[in-house]
């Protein structure tokens, strides 16, 4: 019995290491790609939904006030006219009165997805045909808009998305989030692009034309789903458009997260991935060799156990190399030591995400069905939104 278990663990661990190395190669291949040299710069409207005070919100908004781009506007939308994010937004607008910002109150819910409701309201006020969807927790460089527009200059391209880089960790939960974004998430999304020709669209950064969006069903087609970004990307591809990937880095700022927020986020994301593509969900553990290697080290003993621990060290080294390539800085020893813990915890979220049928998201508790379709839970207790977006009272974790 033990020999059979050891054989299974060895086979699984070796397969997982091979897939991890292959996905690392795919990610580095795309990250090393030269950006488009196209210099067309059509006017752009940026749609930015706000909900609570995200980490670094002031600096995030400031990064959009200083884009090296001829003509653009930024529409800041909130469902609640008294949302605390608006205090920060008005501070930025007062500091940079020439910045092309407008605040728009979006109280009407058009569907189960509150973000899409805000995007619909903002798009109706857009002055330009080209619109860029941008989450409130992203921070960009001055050449960001130009790089995105260059990718959309090709008329065959219907949508442009970005590579997301996690930065800013000050607590344990934030460090785990950034480790996962800069390893498993980037590997799995970019390897799907290289090996399957499938673009995994991430809604934190998406550029498109309103006329093309209308042709694939508009925001109305994703009002009641959780994975609106993925499904929009799929709709564009099915309509014959290409989905392009910009290598201009988009930093998502995660500074003060609690551990439970990391777990909640990735249980939700796992449920989304399970509902949009069940086959990919079942393959996910093979992109995470650490749990298999640690299990092998405990079961096998002897030389095989030491070989398994060397495999864990290899996984840490691969994560550190990808971190360095994406962030332009070496991974700290503290983050490196967290990699095995993060990978085991990620496997736990994968298991829970395969069982759970409800999601807690931005103050809303809903049931998730096929295709990530959302349904209300009657009588559900509202989720404490402050646990998701307010600054966390937690000791500083990173040096």
mmCIF file of C-alpha atoms in Angstrom:
data_model
loop_
_atom_site.group_PDB
_atom_site.id
_atom_site.type_symbol
_atom_site.label_atom_id
_atom_site.label_comp_id
_atom_site.label_asym_id
_atom_site.label_seq_id
_atom_site.Cartn_x
_atom_site.Cartn_y
_atom_site.Cartn_z
ATOM 1 C CA UNK A 1 0.000 0.000 0.000
ATOM 2 C CA UNK A 2 2.777 2.421 0.942
ATOM 3 C CA UNK A 3 4.769 1.620 -2.200
ATOM 4 C CA UNK A 4 1.710 2.345 -4.352
ATOM 5 C CA UNK A 5 1.170 5.683 -2.610
ATOM 6 C CA UNK A 6 4.824 6.596 -3.033
ATOM 7 C CA UNK A 7 4.686 5.696 -6.724
ATOM 8 C CA UNK A 8 1.603 7.864 -7.227
ATOM 9 C CA UNK A 9 3.188 10.788 -5.391
ATOM 10 C CA UNK A 10 6.414 10.470 -7.395
ATOM 11 C CA UNK A 11 4.508 10.398 -10.670
ATOM 12 C CA UNK A 12 2.326 13.335 -9.695
ATOM 13 C CA UNK A 13 5.241 15.397 -8.392
ATOM 14 C CA UNK A 14 7.355 14.812 -11.501
ATOM 15 C CA UNK A 15 4.454 15.703 -13.796
ATOM 16 C CA UNK A 16 3.775 18.829 -11.749
ATOM 17 C CA UNK A 17 7.410 19.956 -11.870
ATOM 18 C CA UNK A 18 7.496 19.482 -15.652
ATOM 19 C CA UNK A 19 4.294 21.529 -16.069
ATOM 20 C CA UNK A 20 5.574 24.241 -13.743
ATOM 21 C CA UNK A 21 8.853 24.551 -15.665
ATOM 22 C CA UNK A 22 6.980 24.606 -18.995
ATOM 23 C CA UNK A 23 4.602 27.299 -17.761
ATOM 24 C CA UNK A 24 7.568 29.303 -16.443
ATOM 25 C CA UNK A 25 9.131 29.176 -19.908
ATOM 26 C CA UNK A 26 5.844 30.326 -21.471
ATOM 27 C CA UNK A 27 5.533 33.235 -19.043
ATOM 28 C CA UNK A 28 9.117 34.399 -19.613
ATOM 29 C CA UNK A 29 8.632 34.121 -23.367
ATOM 30 C CA UNK A 30 5.689 36.536 -23.298
ATOM 31 C CA UNK A 31 7.295 38.854 -20.731
ATOM 32 C CA UNK A 32 10.298 39.157 -23.035
ATOM 33 C CA UNK A 33 8.205 40.084 -26.054
ATOM 34 C CA UNK A 34 8.903 43.484 -27.615
ATOM 35 C CA UNK A 35 5.981 45.928 -27.357
ATOM 36 C CA UNK A 36 4.084 47.066 -30.436
ATOM 37 C CA UNK A 37 5.701 49.973 -32.270
ATOM 38 C CA UNK A 38 2.379 51.312 -33.490
ATOM 39 C CA UNK A 39 1.914 54.918 -32.366
ATOM 40 C CA UNK A 40 -1.757 55.610 -33.053
ATOM 41 C CA UNK A 41 -3.336 57.388 -30.109
ATOM 42 C CA UNK A 42 -7.138 57.637 -30.396
ATOM 43 C CA UNK A 43 -9.005 59.445 -27.597
ATOM 44 C CA UNK A 44 -9.750 57.078 -24.714
ATOM 45 C CA UNK A 45 -12.318 57.056 -21.910
ATOM 46 C CA UNK A 46 -11.187 55.214 -18.774
ATOM 47 C CA UNK A 47 -13.994 53.590 -16.767
ATOM 48 C CA UNK A 48 -12.943 53.187 -13.145
ATOM 49 C CA UNK A 49 -15.479 51.768 -10.648
ATOM 50 C CA UNK A 50 -14.750 52.664 -7.006
ATOM 51 C CA UNK A 51 -15.833 50.831 -3.868
ATOM 52 C CA UNK A 52 -14.203 51.730 -0.567
ATOM 53 C CA UNK A 53 -10.634 52.874 0.001
ATOM 54 C CA UNK A 54 -8.325 50.315 -1.590
ATOM 55 C CA UNK A 55 -4.660 50.112 -0.633
ATOM 56 C CA UNK A 56 -2.756 53.038 -2.129
ATOM 57 C CA UNK A 57 -5.880 54.485 -3.757
ATOM 58 C CA UNK A 58 -4.514 58.042 -3.829
ATOM 59 C CA UNK A 59 -1.307 57.044 -5.621
ATOM 60 C CA UNK A 60 -3.265 54.691 -7.892
ATOM 61 C CA UNK A 61 -5.473 57.544 -9.079
ATOM 62 C CA UNK A 62 -2.502 59.889 -9.399
ATOM 63 C CA UNK A 63 -0.874 57.463 -11.823
ATOM 64 C CA UNK A 64 -3.831 58.049 -14.165
ATOM 65 C CA UNK A 65 -3.574 61.823 -13.796
ATOM 66 C CA UNK A 66 -0.153 61.922 -15.451
ATOM 67 C CA UNK A 67 -0.441 59.723 -18.534
ATOM 68 C CA UNK A 68 1.776 60.626 -21.492
ATOM 69 C CA UNK A 69 -1.180 60.500 -23.858
ATOM 70 C CA UNK A 70 -2.777 63.284 -25.914
ATOM 71 C CA UNK A 71 -6.515 62.923 -25.170
ATOM 72 C CA UNK A 72 -8.231 60.879 -22.486
ATOM 73 C CA UNK A 73 -10.755 61.160 -19.673
ATOM 74 C CA UNK A 74 -11.223 59.192 -16.444
ATOM 75 C CA UNK A 75 -14.766 58.477 -15.233
ATOM 76 C CA UNK A 76 -14.892 57.569 -11.540
ATOM 77 C CA UNK A 77 -18.099 55.731 -10.675
ATOM 78 C CA UNK A 78 -19.597 54.755 -7.335
ATOM 79 C CA UNK A 79 -22.868 53.122 -6.410
ATOM 80 C CA UNK A 80 -22.993 55.035 -3.108
ATOM 81 C CA UNK A 81 -22.782 58.829 -3.348
ATOM 82 C CA UNK A 82 -21.113 58.828 0.092
ATOM 83 C CA UNK A 83 -18.530 56.162 -0.686
ATOM 84 C CA UNK A 84 -15.290 56.995 1.181
ATOM 85 C CA UNK A 85 -13.316 56.483 -2.043
ATOM 86 C CA UNK A 86 -14.797 59.757 -3.289
ATOM 87 C CA UNK A 87 -13.020 61.683 -0.525
ATOM 88 C CA UNK A 88 -9.703 60.433 -1.894
ATOM 89 C CA UNK A 89 -10.799 61.094 -5.491
ATOM 90 C CA UNK A 90 -11.701 64.697 -4.699
ATOM 91 C CA UNK A 91 -8.335 65.199 -2.996
ATOM 92 C CA UNK A 92 -6.594 64.038 -6.169
ATOM 93 C CA UNK A 93 -8.786 66.275 -8.326
ATOM 94 C CA UNK A 94 -8.012 69.264 -6.101
ATOM 95 C CA UNK A 95 -4.279 68.544 -6.297
ATOM 96 C CA UNK A 96 -4.401 68.131 -10.077
ATOM 97 C CA UNK A 97 -7.254 70.385 -11.278
ATOM 98 C CA UNK A 98 -6.292 69.847 -14.935
ATOM 99 C CA UNK A 99 -6.522 66.064 -14.650
ATOM 100 C CA UNK A 100 -9.397 64.798 -16.858
ATOM 101 C CA UNK A 101 -11.387 63.241 -14.000
ATOM 102 C CA UNK A 102 -15.166 63.182 -13.634
ATOM 103 C CA UNK A 103 -17.136 61.665 -10.753
ATOM 104 C CA UNK A 104 -20.393 59.952 -11.699
ATOM 105 C CA UNK A 105 -22.968 58.572 -9.270
ATOM 106 C CA UNK A 106 -24.229 55.164 -10.489
ATOM 107 C CA UNK A 107 -27.009 54.095 -8.074
ATOM 108 C CA UNK A 108 -28.993 51.866 -10.422
ATOM 109 C CA UNK A 109 -28.335 48.122 -10.287
ATOM 110 C CA UNK A 110 -28.908 46.597 -13.726
ATOM 111 C CA UNK A 111 -28.003 43.052 -12.696
ATOM 112 C CA UNK A 112 -26.410 40.861 -10.055
ATOM 113 C CA UNK A 113 -22.851 42.027 -10.748
ATOM 114 C CA UNK A 114 -22.472 45.482 -9.120
ATOM 115 C CA UNK A 115 -19.242 46.275 -10.992
ATOM 116 C CA UNK A 116 -20.919 45.715 -14.360
ATOM 117 C CA UNK A 117 -23.804 47.978 -13.310
ATOM 118 C CA UNK A 118 -21.313 50.783 -12.696
ATOM 119 C CA UNK A 119 -19.496 50.081 -15.969
ATOM 120 C CA UNK A 120 -22.787 50.305 -17.888
ATOM 121 C CA UNK A 121 -23.552 53.684 -16.338
ATOM 122 C CA UNK A 122 -20.055 55.008 -17.006
ATOM 123 C CA UNK A 123 -19.984 53.758 -20.596
ATOM 124 C CA UNK A 124 -23.217 55.673 -21.259
ATOM 125 C CA UNK A 125 -21.346 58.873 -20.285
ATOM 126 C CA UNK A 126 -18.169 58.123 -22.251
ATOM 127 C CA UNK A 127 -17.134 60.781 -24.744
ATOM 128 C CA UNK A 128 -14.929 58.480 -26.771
ATOM 129 C CA UNK A 129 -15.314 55.257 -28.777
ATOM 130 C CA UNK A 130 -12.272 53.622 -27.185
ATOM 131 C CA UNK A 131 -12.878 52.713 -23.538
ATOM 132 C CA UNK A 132 -10.511 51.223 -21.000
ATOM 133 C CA UNK A 133 -11.811 49.347 -17.937
ATOM 134 C CA UNK A 134 -9.538 49.828 -14.946
ATOM 135 C CA UNK A 135 -9.933 48.619 -11.363
ATOM 136 C CA UNK A 136 -9.321 50.998 -8.480
ATOM 137 C CA UNK A 137 -6.394 49.041 -7.015
ATOM 138 C CA UNK A 138 -4.142 49.262 -10.065
ATOM 139 C CA UNK A 139 -1.190 51.626 -10.534
ATOM 140 C CA UNK A 140 0.373 52.248 -13.931
ATOM 141 C CA UNK A 141 3.338 53.966 -15.527
ATOM 142 C CA UNK A 142 3.062 57.101 -17.700
ATOM 143 C CA UNK A 143 3.293 55.079 -20.927
ATOM 144 C CA UNK A 144 0.477 52.689 -20.026
ATOM 145 C CA UNK A 145 -2.286 54.166 -22.206
ATOM 146 C CA UNK A 146 0.025 54.456 -25.193
ATOM 147 C CA UNK A 147 1.081 50.818 -24.893
ATOM 148 C CA UNK A 148 -2.527 49.621 -24.647
ATOM 149 C CA UNK A 149 -3.662 51.742 -27.606
ATOM 150 C CA UNK A 150 -0.776 50.414 -29.716
ATOM 151 C CA UNK A 151 -2.066 46.867 -29.323
ATOM 152 C CA UNK A 152 -5.613 47.885 -30.348
ATOM 153 C CA UNK A 153 -4.383 49.659 -33.502
ATOM 154 C CA UNK A 154 -4.704 46.344 -35.353
ATOM 155 C CA UNK A 155 -8.351 46.253 -36.579
ATOM 156 C CA UNK A 156 -8.390 42.471 -36.060
ATOM 157 C CA UNK A 157 -7.900 43.033 -32.315
ATOM 158 C CA UNK A 158 -11.123 43.570 -30.413
ATOM 159 C CA UNK A 159 -9.847 43.616 -26.843
ATOM 160 C CA UNK A 160 -6.514 44.247 -25.106
ATOM 161 C CA UNK A 161 -5.736 42.976 -21.623
ATOM 162 C CA UNK A 162 -2.666 43.252 -19.387
ATOM 163 C CA UNK A 163 -0.234 41.273 -17.291
ATOM 164 C CA UNK A 164 -0.878 41.966 -13.618
ATOM 165 C CA UNK A 165 1.971 42.362 -11.121
ATOM 166 C CA UNK A 166 1.262 42.206 -7.367
ATOM 167 C CA UNK A 167 3.188 44.784 -5.307
ATOM 168 C CA UNK A 168 3.302 46.570 -1.947
ATOM 169 C CA UNK A 169 3.052 43.771 0.646
ATOM 170 C CA UNK A 170 3.176 44.940 4.286
ATOM 171 C CA UNK A 171 1.261 42.125 5.985
ATOM 172 C CA UNK A 172 1.205 38.348 5.747
ATOM 173 C CA UNK A 173 -2.013 38.219 3.724
ATOM 174 C CA UNK A 174 -0.723 40.799 1.237
ATOM 175 C CA UNK A 175 2.557 38.911 0.826
ATOM 176 C CA UNK A 176 0.649 35.693 0.059
ATOM 177 C CA UNK A 177 -1.551 37.501 -2.449
ATOM 178 C CA UNK A 178 1.393 39.012 -4.305
ATOM 179 C CA UNK A 179 3.279 35.713 -4.267
ATOM 180 C CA UNK A 180 0.298 33.963 -5.842
ATOM 181 C CA UNK A 181 -0.305 36.666 -8.450
ATOM 182 C CA UNK A 182 3.361 36.701 -9.447
ATOM 183 C CA UNK A 183 3.682 32.921 -9.733
ATOM 184 C CA UNK A 184 0.645 30.648 -10.193
ATOM 185 C CA UNK A 185 -1.677 33.261 -11.734
ATOM 186 C CA UNK A 186 0.801 34.669 -14.249
ATOM 187 C CA UNK A 187 2.099 31.196 -15.177
ATOM 188 C CA UNK A 188 -1.340 29.688 -15.746
ATOM 189 C CA UNK A 189 -2.709 32.648 -17.750
ATOM 190 C CA UNK A 190 0.358 33.114 -19.961
ATOM 191 C CA UNK A 191 0.891 29.396 -20.579
ATOM 192 C CA UNK A 192 -2.739 29.170 -21.757
ATOM 193 C CA UNK A 193 -1.893 31.927 -24.221
ATOM 194 C CA UNK A 194 1.257 30.189 -25.500
ATOM 195 C CA UNK A 195 0.181 26.543 -25.557
ATOM 196 C CA UNK A 196 -3.553 26.838 -26.245
ATOM 197 C CA UNK A 197 -3.805 30.182 -28.034
ATOM 198 C CA UNK A 198 -6.356 31.173 -25.416
ATOM 199 C CA UNK A 199 -6.225 34.650 -23.870
ATOM 200 C CA UNK A 200 -7.288 34.721 -20.223
ATOM 201 C CA UNK A 201 -8.694 38.215 -19.887
ATOM 202 C CA UNK A 202 -8.181 39.930 -16.534
ATOM 203 C CA UNK A 203 -10.717 42.659 -15.832
ATOM 204 C CA UNK A 204 -8.316 44.909 -13.943
ATOM 205 C CA UNK A 205 -7.144 46.291 -17.301
ATOM 206 C CA UNK A 206 -9.121 45.954 -20.573
ATOM 207 C CA UNK A 207 -9.208 48.245 -23.620
ATOM 208 C CA UNK A 208 -11.887 47.905 -26.311
ATOM 209 C CA UNK A 209 -14.106 49.813 -28.722
ATOM 210 C CA UNK A 210 -17.711 50.461 -27.727
ATOM 211 C CA UNK A 211 -18.978 49.443 -31.173
ATOM 212 C CA UNK A 212 -17.175 46.091 -30.935
ATOM 213 C CA UNK A 213 -18.476 45.591 -27.402
ATOM 214 C CA UNK A 214 -22.036 46.180 -28.645
ATOM 215 C CA UNK A 215 -21.469 43.627 -31.420
ATOM 216 C CA UNK A 216 -20.673 40.869 -28.897
ATOM 217 C CA UNK A 217 -23.616 41.644 -26.608
ATOM 218 C CA UNK A 218 -22.399 44.612 -24.573
ATOM 219 C CA UNK A 219 -22.214 44.815 -20.824
ATOM 220 C CA UNK A 220 -25.814 43.595 -20.703
ATOM 221 C CA UNK A 221 -24.600 40.102 -21.622
ATOM 222 C CA UNK A 222 -22.519 39.863 -18.426
ATOM 223 C CA UNK A 223 -24.768 41.676 -15.947
ATOM 224 C CA UNK A 224 -25.528 38.533 -13.966
ATOM 225 C CA UNK A 225 -22.200 36.693 -13.960
ATOM 226 C CA UNK A 226 -19.163 36.900 -11.709
ATOM 227 C CA UNK A 227 -16.444 36.241 -14.332
ATOM 228 C CA UNK A 228 -17.492 39.098 -16.594
ATOM 229 C CA UNK A 229 -13.924 39.694 -17.794
ATOM 230 C CA UNK A 230 -13.280 36.102 -18.866
ATOM 231 C CA UNK A 231 -16.660 35.792 -20.571
ATOM 232 C CA UNK A 232 -16.231 39.081 -22.448
ATOM 233 C CA UNK A 233 -12.873 37.862 -23.716
ATOM 234 C CA UNK A 234 -14.463 34.586 -24.792
ATOM 235 C CA UNK A 235 -17.267 36.467 -26.576
ATOM 236 C CA UNK A 236 -14.753 38.559 -28.511
ATOM 237 C CA UNK A 237 -12.830 35.473 -29.596
ATOM 238 C CA UNK A 238 -15.991 33.625 -30.639
ATOM 239 C CA UNK A 239 -16.996 36.666 -32.716
ATOM 240 C CA UNK A 240 -13.744 36.405 -34.663
ATOM 241 C CA UNK A 241 -11.758 39.125 -32.899
ATOM 242 C CA UNK A 242 -8.254 38.661 -31.560
ATOM 243 C CA UNK A 243 -7.565 39.306 -27.885
ATOM 244 C CA UNK A 244 -4.168 40.985 -27.500
ATOM 245 C CA UNK A 245 -1.921 41.052 -24.460
ATOM 246 C CA UNK A 246 0.050 44.156 -23.526
ATOM 247 C CA UNK A 247 3.362 43.561 -21.751
ATOM 248 C CA UNK A 248 3.285 47.038 -20.175
ATOM 249 C CA UNK A 249 3.186 46.156 -16.440
ATOM 250 C CA UNK A 250 0.044 46.928 -14.483
ATOM 251 C CA UNK A 251 0.702 46.855 -10.767
ATOM 252 C CA UNK A 252 -2.085 45.794 -8.443
ATOM 253 C CA UNK A 253 -1.326 47.245 -5.022
ATOM 254 C CA UNK A 254 -1.904 44.879 -2.102
ATOM 255 C CA UNK A 255 -0.479 46.300 1.108
ATOM 256 C CA UNK A 256 -2.569 45.484 4.184
ATOM 257 C CA UNK A 257 -4.422 42.206 3.768
ATOM 258 C CA UNK A 258 -5.435 39.764 6.471
ATOM 259 C CA UNK A 259 -4.908 36.074 5.914
ATOM 260 C CA UNK A 260 -8.657 35.437 5.701
ATOM 261 C CA UNK A 261 -8.978 37.938 2.862
ATOM 262 C CA UNK A 262 -6.407 36.020 0.813
ATOM 263 C CA UNK A 263 -8.277 32.750 1.433
ATOM 264 C CA UNK A 264 -11.678 34.303 0.621
ATOM 265 C CA UNK A 265 -10.386 35.863 -2.622
ATOM 266 C CA UNK A 266 -8.932 32.650 -3.973
ATOM 267 C CA UNK A 267 -11.830 30.444 -2.930
ATOM 268 C CA UNK A 268 -13.959 32.826 -5.006
ATOM 269 C CA UNK A 269 -11.537 32.800 -7.943
ATOM 270 C CA UNK A 270 -11.344 28.996 -7.822
ATOM 271 C CA UNK A 271 -15.131 28.802 -7.980
ATOM 272 C CA UNK A 272 -15.075 31.078 -11.016
ATOM 273 C CA UNK A 273 -12.477 28.958 -12.799
ATOM 274 C CA UNK A 274 -14.397 25.767 -11.973
ATOM 275 C CA UNK A 275 -17.599 27.221 -13.383
ATOM 276 C CA UNK A 276 -16.111 28.532 -16.632
ATOM 277 C CA UNK A 277 -13.928 25.508 -17.484
ATOM 278 C CA UNK A 278 -14.165 22.362 -15.372
ATOM 279 C CA UNK A 279 -11.308 20.630 -17.177
ATOM 280 C CA UNK A 280 -8.865 23.417 -16.366
ATOM 281 C CA UNK A 281 -9.987 23.328 -12.740
ATOM 282 C CA UNK A 282 -9.040 19.641 -12.417
ATOM 283 C CA UNK A 283 -5.610 20.276 -13.974
ATOM 284 C CA UNK A 284 -4.737 23.168 -11.646
ATOM 285 C CA UNK A 285 -3.002 21.080 -8.933
ATOM 286 C CA UNK A 286 -0.395 20.014 -11.505
ATOM 287 C CA UNK A 287 0.794 23.627 -11.653
ATOM 288 C CA UNK A 288 1.523 23.479 -7.923
ATOM 289 C CA UNK A 289 4.055 20.720 -7.077
ATOM 290 C CA UNK A 290 4.786 21.737 -3.479
ATOM 291 C CA UNK A 291 1.913 19.856 -1.724
ATOM 292 C CA UNK A 292 2.801 16.681 -3.636
ATOM 293 C CA UNK A 293 6.515 17.081 -2.861
ATOM 294 C CA UNK A 294 5.916 17.719 0.834
ATOM 295 C CA UNK A 295 3.594 14.710 1.031
ATOM 296 C CA UNK A 296 6.248 12.604 -0.670
ATOM 297 C CA UNK A 297 8.928 13.754 1.777
ATOM 298 C CA UNK A 298 6.715 12.692 4.705
ATOM 299 C CA UNK A 299 5.672 9.316 3.268
ATOM 300 C CA UNK A 300 8.833 8.117 1.549
ATOM 301 C CA UNK A 301 11.724 8.974 3.858
ATOM 302 C CA UNK A 302 15.403 8.497 3.021
ATOM 303 C CA UNK A 303 16.930 9.731 -0.233
ATOM 304 C CA UNK A 304 13.532 10.154 -1.876
ATOM 305 C CA UNK A 305 12.461 12.532 0.894
ATOM 306 C CA UNK A 306 15.582 14.645 0.343
ATOM 307 C CA UNK A 307 14.937 14.656 -3.400
ATOM 308 C CA UNK A 308 11.405 15.898 -2.741
ATOM 309 C CA UNK A 309 12.728 18.752 -0.579
ATOM 310 C CA UNK A 310 15.125 19.691 -3.394
ATOM 311 C CA UNK A 311 12.051 19.867 -5.620
ATOM 312 C CA UNK A 312 10.482 22.339 -3.169
ATOM 313 C CA UNK A 313 13.673 24.410 -3.333
ATOM 314 C CA UNK A 314 13.456 24.366 -7.146
ATOM 315 C CA UNK A 315 9.870 25.665 -6.993
ATOM 316 C CA UNK A 316 10.956 28.505 -4.682
ATOM 317 C CA UNK A 317 13.784 29.365 -7.092
ATOM 318 C CA UNK A 318 11.385 29.436 -10.065
ATOM 319 C CA UNK A 319 8.987 31.712 -8.188
ATOM 320 C CA UNK A 320 11.848 34.001 -7.174
ATOM 321 C CA UNK A 321 13.100 34.238 -10.769
ATOM 322 C CA UNK A 322 9.625 35.126 -12.074
ATOM 323 C CA UNK A 323 9.123 37.638 -9.244
ATOM 324 C CA UNK A 324 12.420 39.300 -10.163
ATOM 325 C CA UNK A 325 11.497 39.466 -13.854
ATOM 326 C CA UNK A 326 8.089 40.987 -13.193
ATOM 327 C CA UNK A 327 8.944 43.412 -10.391
ATOM 328 C CA UNK A 328 12.513 44.267 -11.295
ATOM 329 C CA UNK A 329 13.739 43.417 -7.805
ATOM 330 C CA UNK A 330 14.854 40.344 -5.888
ATOM 331 C CA UNK A 331 12.343 38.440 -3.800
ATOM 332 C CA UNK A 332 12.952 38.964 -0.088
ATOM 333 C CA UNK A 333 13.984 35.971 2.007
ATOM 334 C CA UNK A 334 10.769 36.347 3.998
ATOM 335 C CA UNK A 335 8.633 35.975 0.877
ATOM 336 C CA UNK A 336 10.787 33.066 -0.307
ATOM 337 C CA UNK A 337 10.184 31.241 2.972
ATOM 338 C CA UNK A 338 6.426 31.756 2.514
ATOM 339 C CA UNK A 339 6.241 30.016 -0.869
ATOM 340 C CA UNK A 340 5.609 26.473 0.502
ATOM 341 C CA UNK A 341 2.991 27.745 2.958
ATOM 342 C CA UNK A 342 1.288 29.754 0.215
ATOM 343 C CA UNK A 343 1.216 26.769 -2.137
ATOM 344 C CA UNK A 344 -0.315 24.473 0.484
ATOM 345 C CA UNK A 345 -2.908 27.135 1.321
ATOM 346 C CA UNK A 346 -3.671 27.587 -2.382
ATOM 347 C CA UNK A 347 -4.384 23.853 -2.629
ATOM 348 C CA UNK A 348 -6.786 24.225 0.294
ATOM 349 C CA UNK A 349 -8.637 27.056 -1.505
ATOM 350 C CA UNK A 350 -8.810 24.813 -4.598
ATOM 351 C CA UNK A 351 -10.493 22.075 -2.551
ATOM 352 C CA UNK A 352 -12.928 24.456 -0.848
ATOM 353 C CA UNK A 353 -13.688 26.166 -4.160
ATOM 354 C CA UNK A 354 -14.662 22.788 -5.593
ATOM 355 C CA UNK A 355 -17.251 22.280 -2.868
ATOM 356 C CA UNK A 356 -18.664 25.708 -2.057
ATOM 357 C CA UNK A 357 -21.635 27.078 -3.982
ATOM 358 C CA UNK A 358 -21.789 30.646 -2.642
ATOM 359 C CA UNK A 359 -19.484 33.666 -2.934
ATOM 360 C CA UNK A 360 -18.887 36.691 -0.719
ATOM 361 C CA UNK A 361 -17.818 39.632 -2.858
ATOM 362 C CA UNK A 362 -17.683 43.344 -2.124
ATOM 363 C CA UNK A 363 -20.422 43.225 0.481
ATOM 364 C CA UNK A 364 -22.640 40.835 -1.462
ATOM 365 C CA UNK A 365 -23.369 37.183 -0.683
ATOM 366 C CA UNK A 366 -24.643 35.268 -3.711
ATOM 367 C CA UNK A 367 -25.023 31.763 -5.064
ATOM 368 C CA UNK A 368 -22.859 30.946 -8.108
ATOM 369 C CA UNK A 369 -24.104 28.665 -10.848
ATOM 370 C CA UNK A 370 -22.928 27.404 -14.237
ATOM 371 C CA UNK A 371 -21.001 29.951 -16.264
ATOM 372 C CA UNK A 372 -20.548 31.905 -12.976
ATOM 373 C CA UNK A 373 -24.174 33.046 -13.172
ATOM 374 C CA UNK A 374 -25.115 34.769 -9.908
ATOM 375 C CA UNK A 375 -28.330 34.265 -7.967
ATOM 376 C CA UNK A 376 -29.481 36.093 -4.840
ATOM 377 C CA UNK A 377 -29.620 34.273 -1.536
ATOM 378 C CA UNK A 378 -32.835 35.353 0.116
ATOM 379 C CA UNK A 379 -32.419 36.199 3.772
ATOM 380 C CA UNK A 380 -28.599 36.110 3.610
ATOM 381 C CA UNK A 381 -26.782 38.245 6.164
ATOM 382 C CA UNK A 382 -24.937 41.082 4.409
ATOM 383 C CA UNK A 383 -21.177 40.648 4.274
ATOM 384 C CA UNK A 384 -19.100 43.151 6.250
ATOM 385 C CA UNK A 385 -17.631 45.227 3.441
ATOM 386 C CA UNK A 386 -15.022 46.797 5.709
ATOM 387 C CA UNK A 387 -13.360 43.423 6.140
ATOM 388 C CA UNK A 388 -12.726 43.473 2.408
ATOM 389 C CA UNK A 389 -11.604 47.025 1.665
ATOM 390 C CA UNK A 390 -10.740 48.976 4.803
ATOM 391 C CA UNK A 391 -7.163 49.298 6.051
ATOM 392 C CA UNK A 392 -6.414 46.269 8.202
ATOM 393 C CA UNK A 393 -5.227 46.776 11.762
ATOM 394 C CA UNK A 394 -2.320 44.342 11.568
ATOM 395 C CA UNK A 395 1.331 44.475 12.449
ATOM 396 C CA UNK A 396 3.652 45.308 9.547
ATOM 397 C CA UNK A 397 4.959 42.081 8.119
ATOM 398 C CA UNK A 398 7.525 43.000 5.482
ATOM 399 C CA UNK A 399 10.890 44.581 6.199
#
